[in-house]
Amino acid sequence: MIRTTSSSETLSRARSQADPAVTVARDREDVVVGAEIARHRRASRVIHWSTALFFFACVFTGMPIWSPIFGWMASLFGGLAVCRWLHPWSGVAFFFFSALMFVHWAREMMLERADRGWFGAKLVRYMRYDTSADEDVGKYNGGQKLFFWAVSLAAVALLVSGLVMWFPESFPAAVREVAILLHDVTFILFAVAIVGHIYLGTAAEPGTFHSMTRGTVTKPWARLHHPRWYREVTGEDSHHDHHE
């Protein structure tokens, strides 16, 4: 029996053969492949995008519950009644993938002595997209590490406060009031941080988005934004061929 190959399979295979860096990034990372470096393997990207997916599911199902101003969002899911049961379950899924993300990245996100400056001036320069060389930046800079720990803490706060709101009859009125306040404040801060995260991963730093889609970055990108990681992966001086 002759097996026919679909056009999508043919296209996928052709792309893999044409771009070996993407193929390598399916299962490996921190590997140089020609002019690119495999930065995030497929498992890392699936965890990242699953967390993002359920975060936005929580946003769009939670906003119409939060305020009538956003009631139009409920129609996207079939009405407010659907949002009321879909929101908490989306929250459980969000926490699950956040926990998986924590286990997956916690070791690489440990703060180092060089990261202390990110509690002040370095964070401000980063948000302003100041690309001044910091030769000690590894695979993740201090800002990314702080964001990781903030997300992990926020996920716990949202879960705990959300459970109280999900089963209000099981808790005293004072606890319910604190839970509502905690849920709202955490969400607002989280949403602002996510906007910044999206901006820095797209418009502010071209080439960054590819690391979470293709799994790869270019050598010049790595040398500019993460010079110590570039040296560790390539064995080259981060000043080498800087005009490439």
Tab-separated table of C-alpha atoms in Angstrom:
chain	number	residue	atom	x	y	z
A	1	MET	CA	0.000	0.000	0.000
A	2	ILE	CA	1.449	3.367	-1.000
A	3	ARG	CA	1.164	6.107	1.629
A	4	THR	CA	0.465	9.547	0.234
A	5	THR	CA	2.038	12.581	1.846
A	6	SER	CA	-0.164	15.602	2.496
A	7	SER	CA	0.907	19.056	1.357
A	8	SER	CA	1.171	20.233	4.988
A	9	GLU	CA	3.512	17.368	5.866
A	10	THR	CA	5.604	18.104	2.790
A	11	LEU	CA	5.782	21.809	3.690
A	12	SER	CA	6.704	21.034	7.296
A	13	ARG	CA	9.419	18.633	6.207
A	14	ALA	CA	10.775	21.132	3.691
A	15	ARG	CA	10.954	23.844	6.329
A	16	SER	CA	12.785	21.546	8.744
A	17	GLN	CA	15.298	20.598	6.072
A	18	ALA	CA	15.730	24.242	5.072
A	19	ASP	CA	16.130	25.463	8.651
A	20	PRO	CA	18.219	23.043	10.723
A	21	ALA	CA	18.235	25.465	13.689
A	22	VAL	CA	14.463	25.029	14.120
A	23	THR	CA	14.866	21.260	13.962
A	24	VAL	CA	17.542	21.296	16.660
A	25	ALA	CA	15.409	23.566	18.860
A	26	ARG	CA	12.695	20.908	19.060
A	27	ASP	CA	14.641	18.918	21.631
A	28	ARG	CA	17.768	20.901	22.509
A	29	GLU	CA	18.751	24.390	23.547
A	30	ASP	CA	21.946	26.375	24.137
A	31	VAL	CA	23.282	24.946	20.879
A	32	VAL	CA	24.856	26.906	18.007
A	33	VAL	CA	23.463	26.016	14.591
A	34	GLY	CA	25.069	28.088	11.860
A	35	ALA	CA	24.234	31.750	12.385
A	36	GLU	CA	21.584	30.965	15.012
A	37	ILE	CA	21.423	29.597	18.542
A	38	ALA	CA	18.728	27.229	19.793
A	39	ARG	CA	17.459	29.077	22.895
A	40	HIS	CA	14.193	27.372	23.898
A	41	ARG	CA	13.318	23.776	23.123
A	42	ARG	CA	9.777	22.840	22.189
A	43	ALA	CA	8.777	21.723	25.714
A	44	SER	CA	9.726	25.146	27.098
A	45	ARG	CA	7.711	26.920	24.435
A	46	VAL	CA	4.639	24.734	24.986
A	47	ILE	CA	4.721	25.490	28.725
A	48	HIS	CA	5.148	29.221	28.069
A	49	TRP	CA	2.303	29.488	25.556
A	50	SER	CA	-0.042	27.252	27.591
A	51	THR	CA	0.453	29.536	30.594
A	52	ALA	CA	-0.215	32.581	28.397
A	53	LEU	CA	-3.305	30.988	26.836
A	54	PHE	CA	-4.976	30.293	30.164
A	55	PHE	CA	-3.961	33.674	31.557
A	56	PHE	CA	-5.867	35.387	28.766
A	57	ALA	CA	-8.741	32.931	29.170
A	58	CYS	CA	-8.917	34.088	32.796
A	59	VAL	CA	-8.786	37.734	31.715
A	60	PHE	CA	-11.575	37.533	29.149
A	61	THR	CA	-13.878	35.397	31.307
A	62	GLY	CA	-13.132	37.356	34.461
A	63	MET	CA	-13.553	40.909	33.198
A	64	PRO	CA	-17.351	40.649	32.606
A	65	ILE	CA	-17.717	39.185	36.108
A	66	TRP	CA	-15.592	41.996	37.534
A	67	SER	CA	-17.536	44.882	35.991
A	68	PRO	CA	-20.640	45.356	33.772
A	69	ILE	CA	-18.499	47.681	31.628
A	70	PHE	CA	-16.877	44.575	30.176
A	71	GLY	CA	-20.123	42.663	29.827
A	72	TRP	CA	-19.678	42.481	26.055
A	73	MET	CA	-16.808	40.036	26.619
A	74	ALA	CA	-19.239	37.494	28.057
A	75	SER	CA	-20.850	37.075	24.646
A	76	LEU	CA	-17.531	35.670	23.393
A	77	PHE	CA	-18.105	32.634	25.597
A	78	GLY	CA	-21.874	32.268	25.446
A	79	GLY	CA	-22.917	34.549	28.268
A	80	LEU	CA	-22.131	35.556	31.827
A	81	ALA	CA	-23.299	32.238	33.272
A	82	VAL	CA	-20.704	30.412	31.189
A	83	CYS	CA	-17.998	32.854	32.289
A	84	ARG	CA	-18.834	32.215	35.943
A	85	TRP	CA	-17.930	28.530	35.701
A	86	LEU	CA	-15.276	28.812	32.970
A	87	HIS	CA	-13.264	31.490	34.789
A	88	PRO	CA	-12.356	29.454	37.906
A	89	TRP	CA	-11.513	26.367	35.856
A	90	SER	CA	-9.334	28.478	33.566
A	91	GLY	CA	-7.691	29.752	36.734
A	92	VAL	CA	-6.924	26.215	37.857
A	93	ALA	CA	-5.382	25.465	34.447
A	94	PHE	CA	-3.390	28.706	34.603
A	95	PHE	CA	-2.008	27.800	38.010
A	96	PHE	CA	-1.147	24.283	36.827
A	97	PHE	CA	0.954	25.576	33.933
A	98	SER	CA	2.435	28.322	36.130
A	99	ALA	CA	3.557	25.623	38.566
A	100	LEU	CA	4.950	23.594	35.675
A	101	MET	CA	6.770	26.697	34.449
A	102	PHE	CA	8.179	27.263	37.929
A	103	VAL	CA	9.585	23.731	38.118
A	104	HIS	CA	10.914	24.013	34.573
A	105	TRP	CA	12.767	27.324	34.988
A	106	ALA	CA	13.381	27.865	38.721
A	107	ARG	CA	16.994	26.717	38.633
A	108	GLU	CA	17.907	29.052	35.769
A	109	MET	CA	16.037	31.956	37.372
A	110	MET	CA	17.987	32.044	40.632
A	111	LEU	CA	19.127	35.599	41.296
A	112	GLU	CA	22.882	36.175	41.309
A	113	ARG	CA	25.002	38.929	42.827
A	114	ALA	CA	25.135	40.733	39.474
A	115	ASP	CA	21.318	40.854	39.383
A	116	ARG	CA	21.002	43.103	42.426
A	117	GLY	CA	21.181	46.228	40.285
A	118	TRP	CA	17.931	45.174	38.607
A	119	PHE	CA	16.015	46.323	41.668
A	120	GLY	CA	16.717	49.905	40.577
A	121	ALA	CA	18.551	51.653	37.752
A	122	LYS	CA	19.072	48.602	35.535
A	123	LEU	CA	15.350	47.835	35.474
A	124	VAL	CA	14.551	51.434	34.454
A	125	ARG	CA	17.159	51.333	31.657
A	126	TYR	CA	15.811	47.980	30.462
A	127	MET	CA	12.228	49.246	30.285
A	128	ARG	CA	13.527	52.210	28.259
A	129	TYR	CA	15.243	49.731	25.928
A	130	ASP	CA	18.738	50.945	26.790
A	131	THR	CA	21.067	48.405	25.140
A	132	SER	CA	24.167	49.548	27.020
A	133	ALA	CA	26.502	46.589	27.252
A	134	ASP	CA	26.327	44.529	30.439
A	135	GLU	CA	28.842	41.778	29.847
A	136	ASP	CA	27.680	39.711	32.829
A	137	VAL	CA	24.137	39.035	31.549
A	138	GLY	CA	23.583	35.289	31.224
A	139	LYS	CA	20.765	33.433	29.500
A	140	TYR	CA	18.226	35.467	31.480
A	141	ASN	CA	18.803	38.974	32.756
A	142	GLY	CA	17.792	40.230	36.177
A	143	GLY	CA	14.597	41.789	34.873
A	144	GLN	CA	13.442	38.514	33.364
A	145	LYS	CA	14.256	36.699	36.594
A	146	LEU	CA	12.314	39.212	38.680
A	147	PHE	CA	9.372	38.880	36.294
A	148	PHE	CA	9.512	35.087	36.650
A	149	TRP	CA	9.384	35.252	40.459
A	150	ALA	CA	6.648	37.902	40.352
A	151	VAL	CA	4.533	35.700	38.066
A	152	SER	CA	5.046	32.702	40.342
A	153	LEU	CA	4.001	34.703	43.406
A	154	ALA	CA	1.037	36.229	41.579
A	155	ALA	CA	-0.153	32.792	40.457
A	156	VAL	CA	-0.252	31.650	44.088
A	157	ALA	CA	-2.051	34.831	45.200
A	158	LEU	CA	-4.638	34.489	42.429
A	159	LEU	CA	-5.226	30.810	43.225
A	160	VAL	CA	-5.640	31.304	46.975
A	161	SER	CA	-7.890	34.349	46.656
A	162	GLY	CA	-9.781	32.723	43.789
A	163	LEU	CA	-10.564	29.621	45.821
A	164	VAL	CA	-12.037	31.771	48.587
A	165	MET	CA	-14.222	33.538	46.028
A	166	TRP	CA	-15.162	30.246	44.362
A	167	PHE	CA	-16.398	28.748	47.651
A	168	PRO	CA	-17.443	31.856	49.617
A	169	GLU	CA	-19.731	29.992	52.015
A	170	SER	CA	-16.692	28.174	53.434
A	171	PHE	CA	-14.997	31.367	54.674
A	172	PRO	CA	-15.832	34.266	57.026
A	173	ALA	CA	-16.912	37.592	55.514
A	174	ALA	CA	-13.613	39.274	56.461
A	175	VAL	CA	-11.618	36.610	54.629
A	176	ARG	CA	-13.827	36.998	51.554
A	177	GLU	CA	-13.307	40.762	51.527
A	178	VAL	CA	-9.524	40.380	51.777
A	179	ALA	CA	-9.577	37.737	49.032
A	180	ILE	CA	-11.526	40.014	46.664
A	181	LEU	CA	-9.091	42.884	47.280
A	182	LEU	CA	-6.056	40.614	46.836
A	183	HIS	CA	-7.485	39.116	43.645
A	184	ASP	CA	-8.211	42.527	42.122
A	185	VAL	CA	-4.896	44.164	43.045
A	186	THR	CA	-2.868	41.153	41.925
A	187	PHE	CA	-4.715	40.996	38.626
A	188	ILE	CA	-4.205	44.708	37.891
A	189	LEU	CA	-0.466	44.566	38.652
A	190	PHE	CA	-0.146	41.317	36.706
A	191	ALA	CA	-1.943	42.758	33.667
A	192	VAL	CA	0.332	45.815	33.625
A	193	ALA	CA	3.397	43.579	33.873
A	194	ILE	CA	2.142	41.390	31.018
A	195	VAL	CA	1.729	44.433	28.771
A	196	GLY	CA	5.353	45.344	29.491
A	197	HIS	CA	6.419	41.749	28.902
A	198	ILE	CA	4.702	41.668	25.502
A	199	TYR	CA	6.175	45.038	24.518
A	200	LEU	CA	9.723	44.010	25.420
A	201	GLY	CA	9.317	40.678	23.666
A	202	THR	CA	8.126	42.229	20.407
A	203	ALA	CA	8.495	45.880	19.444
A	204	ALA	CA	11.233	46.850	21.894
A	205	GLU	CA	13.571	43.950	21.179
A	206	PRO	CA	13.215	42.642	17.619
A	207	GLY	CA	14.173	38.975	17.387
A	208	THR	CA	13.028	38.103	20.906
A	209	PHE	CA	9.630	36.784	19.821
A	210	HIS	CA	11.308	34.185	17.597
A	211	SER	CA	12.834	32.541	20.656
A	212	MET	CA	9.341	31.536	21.787
A	213	THR	CA	8.007	30.614	18.350
A	214	ARG	CA	10.897	29.170	16.354
A	215	GLY	CA	12.948	28.469	19.470
A	216	THR	CA	15.985	30.240	18.026
A	217	VAL	CA	17.749	33.610	18.114
A	218	THR	CA	20.477	35.050	15.950
A	219	LYS	CA	24.051	35.295	17.146
A	220	PRO	CA	24.021	39.131	17.025
A	221	TRP	CA	20.849	39.175	19.166
A	222	ALA	CA	22.421	36.883	21.766
A	223	ARG	CA	25.661	38.865	21.765
A	224	LEU	CA	23.789	42.162	22.266
A	225	HIS	CA	21.261	41.123	24.924
A	226	HIS	CA	22.909	38.190	26.710
A	227	PRO	CA	26.689	38.453	26.192
A	228	ARG	CA	27.724	36.020	28.937
A	229	TRP	CA	25.308	33.390	27.625
A	230	TYR	CA	26.648	34.039	24.120
A	231	ARG	CA	30.208	33.396	25.337
A	232	GLU	CA	29.188	30.261	27.216
A	233	VAL	CA	27.324	28.791	24.235
A	234	THR	CA	29.660	29.780	21.414
A	235	GLY	CA	33.017	29.935	23.174
A	236	GLU	CA	33.577	33.270	21.420
A	237	ASP	CA	34.308	36.702	22.825
A	238	SER	CA	31.069	38.711	22.898
A	239	HIS	CA	32.972	41.571	21.252
A	240	HIS	CA	34.056	39.316	18.368
A	241	ASP	CA	32.586	40.320	15.015
A	242	HIS	CA	30.397	42.863	16.812
A	243	HIS	CA	29.602	44.576	13.541
A	244	GLU	CA	28.102	41.397	12.083
